[in-house]
PDB file of C-alpha atoms in Angstrom:
ATOM      1  CA  UNK M  50     -13.333 -11.686 -10.008  1.00 91.00           C
ATOM      2  CA  UNK M  51     -12.187 -10.757  -6.472  1.00 98.00           C
ATOM      3  CA  UNK M  52     -14.204 -10.120  -3.306  1.00 98.00           C
ATOM      4  CA  UNK M  53     -11.583  -8.405  -1.119  1.00 98.00           C
ATOM      5  CA  UNK M  54      -8.726  -6.423  -2.606  1.00 98.00           C
ATOM      6  CA  UNK M  55      -5.955  -4.653  -0.712  1.00 98.00           C
ATOM      7  CA  UNK M  56      -4.546  -1.727  -2.690  1.00 98.00           C
ATOM      8  CA  UNK M  57      -1.209  -0.665  -1.198  1.00 98.00           C
ATOM      9  CA  UNK M  58      -0.545   2.986  -2.026  1.00 97.00           C
ATOM     10  CA  UNK M  59       2.728   4.830  -1.555  1.00 94.00           C
ATOM     11  CA  UNK M  60       1.646   8.459  -1.155  1.00 94.00           C
ATOM     12  CA  UNK M  61       5.025   9.574  -2.504  1.00 91.00           C
ATOM     13  CA  UNK M  62       4.032   7.995  -5.845  1.00 92.00           C
ATOM     14  CA  UNK M  63       0.382   8.974  -6.023  1.00 94.00           C
ATOM     15  CA  UNK M  64       0.068   8.665  -9.806  1.00 95.00           C
ATOM     16  CA  UNK M  65       0.850   4.945  -9.439  1.00 95.00           C
ATOM     17  CA  UNK M  66      -1.702   4.784  -6.627  1.00 95.00           C
ATOM     18  CA  UNK M  67      -4.363   6.196  -8.938  1.00 96.00           C
ATOM     19  CA  UNK M  68      -3.513   3.647 -11.592  1.00 96.00           C
ATOM     20  CA  UNK M  69      -3.679   0.640  -9.256  1.00 97.00           C
ATOM     21  CA  UNK M  70      -6.889   1.860  -7.595  1.00 97.00           C
ATOM     22  CA  UNK M  71      -8.501   2.187 -11.021  1.00 97.00           C
ATOM     23  CA  UNK M  72      -7.329  -1.341 -11.881  1.00 97.00           C
ATOM     24  CA  UNK M  73      -8.635  -2.698  -8.564  1.00 98.00           C
ATOM     25  CA  UNK M  74     -12.080  -1.239  -9.186  1.00 97.00           C
ATOM     26  CA  UNK M  75     -12.314  -3.124 -12.488  1.00 97.00           C
ATOM     27  CA  UNK M  76     -11.322  -6.419 -10.836  1.00 98.00           C
ATOM     28  CA  UNK M  77     -13.692  -6.163  -7.860  1.00 97.00           C
ATOM     29  CA  UNK M  78     -16.815  -8.305  -7.739  1.00 97.00           C
ATOM     30  CA  UNK M  79     -20.109  -6.547  -7.188  1.00 95.00           C
ATOM     31  CA  UNK M  80     -20.529  -6.216  -3.436  1.00 95.00           C
ATOM     32  CA  UNK M  81     -16.809  -6.727  -2.856  1.00 97.00           C
ATOM     33  CA  UNK M  82     -14.588  -4.484  -0.737  1.00 97.00           C
ATOM     34  CA  UNK M  83     -11.493  -2.440  -1.483  1.00 98.00           C
ATOM     35  CA  UNK M  84      -8.979  -1.449   1.161  1.00 98.00           C
ATOM     36  CA  UNK M  85      -6.711   1.506   0.430  1.00 98.00           C
ATOM     37  CA  UNK M  86      -3.652   0.902   2.570  1.00 98.00           C
ATOM     38  CA  UNK M  87      -0.662   3.102   3.304  1.00 97.00           C
ATOM     39  CA  UNK M  88       2.203   2.162   5.567  1.00 96.00           C
ATOM     40  CA  UNK M  89       4.160   4.850   7.382  1.00 92.00           C
ATOM     41  CA  UNK M  90       7.611   3.318   7.622  1.00 86.00           C
ATOM     42  CA  UNK M  91       9.378   2.724  10.908  1.00 75.00           C
ATOM     43  CA  UNK M  92      12.000   5.253  11.824  1.00 68.00           C
ATOM     44  CA  UNK M  93      15.516   3.822  12.207  1.00 63.00           C
ATOM     45  CA  UNK M  94      16.579   3.633  15.840  1.00 59.00           C
ATOM     46  CA  UNK M  95      19.418   6.109  15.420  1.00 58.00           C
ATOM     47  CA  UNK M  96      16.929   8.791  14.328  1.00 58.00           C
ATOM     48  CA  UNK M  97      14.230   8.188  16.919  1.00 57.00           C
ATOM     49  CA  UNK M  98      15.802  10.512  19.474  1.00 59.00           C
ATOM     50  CA  UNK M  99      15.858  13.358  16.935  1.00 59.00           C
ATOM     51  CA  UNK M 100      12.195  13.074  15.957  1.00 62.00           C
ATOM     52  CA  UNK M 101       9.136  13.898  17.975  1.00 64.00           C
ATOM     53  CA  UNK M 102       5.980  11.872  18.383  1.00 66.00           C
ATOM     54  CA  UNK M 103       4.192  14.736  16.645  1.00 75.00           C
ATOM     55  CA  UNK M 104       6.125  14.015  13.448  1.00 79.00           C
ATOM     56  CA  UNK M 105       4.816  10.443  13.304  1.00 77.00           C
ATOM     57  CA  UNK M 106       1.280  11.601  14.086  1.00 83.00           C
ATOM     58  CA  UNK M 107       1.568  14.207  11.331  1.00 90.00           C
ATOM     59  CA  UNK M 108       2.835  11.579   8.860  1.00 89.00           C
ATOM     60  CA  UNK M 109      -0.156   9.352   9.642  1.00 92.00           C
ATOM     61  CA  UNK M 110      -2.582  12.273   9.275  1.00 96.00           C
ATOM     62  CA  UNK M 111      -1.030  13.310   5.959  1.00 96.00           C
ATOM     63  CA  UNK M 112      -1.292   9.744   4.683  1.00 96.00           C
ATOM     64  CA  UNK M 113      -4.929   9.479   5.689  1.00 97.00           C
ATOM     65  CA  UNK M 114      -5.847  12.851   4.174  1.00 97.00           C
ATOM     66  CA  UNK M 115      -4.083  11.914   0.934  1.00 97.00           C
ATOM     67  CA  UNK M 116      -5.942   8.607   0.667  1.00 97.00           C
ATOM     68  CA  UNK M 117      -9.281  10.250   1.474  1.00 97.00           C
ATOM     69  CA  UNK M 118      -8.625  12.785  -1.298  1.00 97.00           C
ATOM     70  CA  UNK M 119      -7.585  10.028  -3.722  1.00 97.00           C
ATOM     71  CA  UNK M 120     -10.733   8.031  -2.992  1.00 97.00           C
ATOM     72  CA  UNK M 121     -12.957  11.100  -3.455  1.00 97.00           C
ATOM     73  CA  UNK M 122     -11.187  12.238  -6.631  1.00 96.00           C
ATOM     74  CA  UNK M 123     -11.513   8.786  -8.194  1.00 96.00           C
ATOM     75  CA  UNK M 124     -15.112   8.304  -6.990  1.00 96.00           C
ATOM     76  CA  UNK M 125     -14.372   4.758  -5.851  1.00 96.00           C
ATOM     77  CA  UNK M 126     -15.766   3.336  -2.623  1.00 96.00           C
ATOM     78  CA  UNK M 127     -12.944   2.008  -0.463  1.00 97.00           C
ATOM     79  CA  UNK M 128     -12.028   1.634   3.178  1.00 98.00           C
ATOM     80  CA  UNK M 129      -8.855   3.373   4.312  1.00 98.00           C
ATOM     81  CA  UNK M 130      -6.248   2.069   6.702  1.00 98.00           C
ATOM     82  CA  UNK M 131      -2.936   3.573   7.790  1.00 97.00           C
ATOM     83  CA  UNK M 132      -0.364   1.347   9.466  1.00 96.00           C
ATOM     84  CA  UNK M 133       3.098   1.859  10.877  1.00 92.00           C
ATOM     85  CA  UNK M 134       6.020  -0.482  10.321  1.00 91.00           C
ATOM     86  CA  UNK M 135       7.717  -2.347   7.531  1.00 92.00           C
ATOM     87  CA  UNK M 136       5.655  -1.874   4.350  1.00 94.00           C
ATOM     88  CA  UNK M 137       5.826  -5.486   3.174  1.00 95.00           C
ATOM     89  CA  UNK M 138       5.081  -6.909   6.624  1.00 96.00           C
ATOM     90  CA  UNK M 139       2.127  -4.568   7.152  1.00 97.00           C
ATOM     91  CA  UNK M 140       0.679  -5.156   3.667  1.00 98.00           C
ATOM     92  CA  UNK M 141       0.812  -8.907   4.283  1.00 98.00           C
ATOM     93  CA  UNK M 142      -0.693  -8.570   7.757  1.00 98.00           C
ATOM     94  CA  UNK M 143      -3.562  -6.391   6.526  1.00 98.00           C
ATOM     95  CA  UNK M 144      -4.346  -8.814   3.694  1.00 98.00           C
ATOM     96  CA  UNK M 145      -4.422 -11.791   6.058  1.00 98.00           C
ATOM     97  CA  UNK M 146      -6.505  -9.991   8.692  1.00 98.00           C
ATOM     98  CA  UNK M 147      -9.058  -8.982   6.085  1.00 97.00           C
ATOM     99  CA  UNK M 148      -9.077 -12.283   4.208  1.00 98.00           C
ATOM    100  CA  UNK M 149      -8.042 -10.590   0.977  1.00 98.00           C
ATOM    101  CA  UNK M 150      -8.000 -12.627  -2.193  1.00 97.00           C
ATOM    102  CA  UNK M 151      -5.866 -10.073  -4.082  1.00 98.00           C
ATOM    103  CA  UNK M 152      -3.153  -7.572  -3.205  1.00 98.00           C
ATOM    104  CA  UNK M 153      -2.273  -4.875  -5.725  1.00 98.00           C
ATOM    105  CA  UNK M 154       0.991  -3.015  -5.294  1.00 96.00           C
ATOM    106  CA  UNK M 155       2.972  -0.725  -7.585  1.00 92.00           C
ATOM    107  CA  UNK M 156       6.626  -1.397  -8.201  1.00 86.00           C
ATOM    108  CA  UNK M 157       9.243   1.299  -8.402  1.00 70.00           C
ATOM    109  CA  UNK M 158      12.245   1.212 -10.700  1.00 63.00           C
ATOM    110  CA  UNK M 159      14.493  -1.213  -8.822  1.00 57.00           C
ATOM    111  CA  UNK M 160      18.194  -1.025  -8.158  1.00 54.00           C
ATOM    112  CA  UNK M 161      20.566  -3.925  -8.753  1.00 53.00           C
ATOM    113  CA  UNK M 162      19.640  -5.676  -5.504  1.00 51.00           C
ATOM    114  CA  UNK M 163      16.006  -5.927  -6.668  1.00 51.00           C
ATOM    115  CA  UNK M 164      16.326  -5.985 -10.420  1.00 54.00           C
ATOM    116  CA  UNK M 165      12.955  -7.414 -11.437  1.00 55.00           C
ATOM    117  CA  UNK M 166      10.601  -5.812  -8.934  1.00 57.00           C
ATOM    118  CA  UNK M 167      11.025  -3.447  -5.994  1.00 66.00           C
ATOM    119  CA  UNK M 168      11.963  -4.598  -2.515  1.00 84.00           C
ATOM    120  CA  UNK M 169       8.477  -4.251  -1.010  1.00 89.00           C
ATOM    121  CA  UNK M 170       6.747  -5.809  -3.998  1.00 90.00           C
ATOM    122  CA  UNK M 171       9.317  -8.618  -4.000  1.00 89.00           C
ATOM    123  CA  UNK M 172       8.654  -9.454  -0.350  1.00 93.00           C
ATOM    124  CA  UNK M 173       4.888  -9.284  -0.796  1.00 96.00           C
ATOM    125  CA  UNK M 174       5.010 -11.650  -3.779  1.00 94.00           C
ATOM    126  CA  UNK M 175       7.196 -14.160  -1.943  1.00 94.00           C
ATOM    127  CA  UNK M 176       5.132 -14.276   1.244  1.00 96.00           C
ATOM    128  CA  UNK M 177       1.508 -13.545   0.305  1.00 97.00           C
ATOM    129  CA  UNK M 178      -1.113 -16.212   0.837  1.00 97.00           C
ATOM    130  CA  UNK M 179      -3.298 -14.780  -1.911  1.00 98.00           C
ATOM    131  CA  UNK M 180      -2.839 -13.549  -5.460  1.00 98.00           C
ATOM    132  CA  UNK M 181      -0.660 -10.489  -6.007  1.00 98.00           C
ATOM    133  CA  UNK M 182      -0.776  -8.066  -8.926  1.00 97.00           C
ATOM    134  CA  UNK M 183       2.322  -5.945  -9.431  1.00 94.00           C
ATOM    135  CA  UNK M 184       1.825  -2.819 -11.498  1.00 93.00           C
ATOM    136  CA  UNK M 185       4.885  -1.503 -13.315  1.00 83.00           C
TER     137      UNK M 185
END
């Protein structure tokens, strides 16, 4: 069905990541590619002075190790990419750079400001240039 799928995984909600990776593998055409993507969020400016560069490096390493473990545990071939920044912006950028024809993202239980889907998922849906699957 799809040749290039971006699977955006929040390592804080790994069980949802497993579910969407499993779903992605069933939707992928033979010979297609999966990208497991995690975005390490920007640190607010008022906290930057209190945090060291090592903390950001460690966060990236932890994200990569978690995705490598997820990929191995699930036995699904996928590329891994870790980005820094706004999750929605980076998910959209990765999908455009890779020419993705599907983005899969899990939605958290939203608050009143994002009643139907979470903030990141909401932004991805509104701005994506390809199909988006939101897993609840």
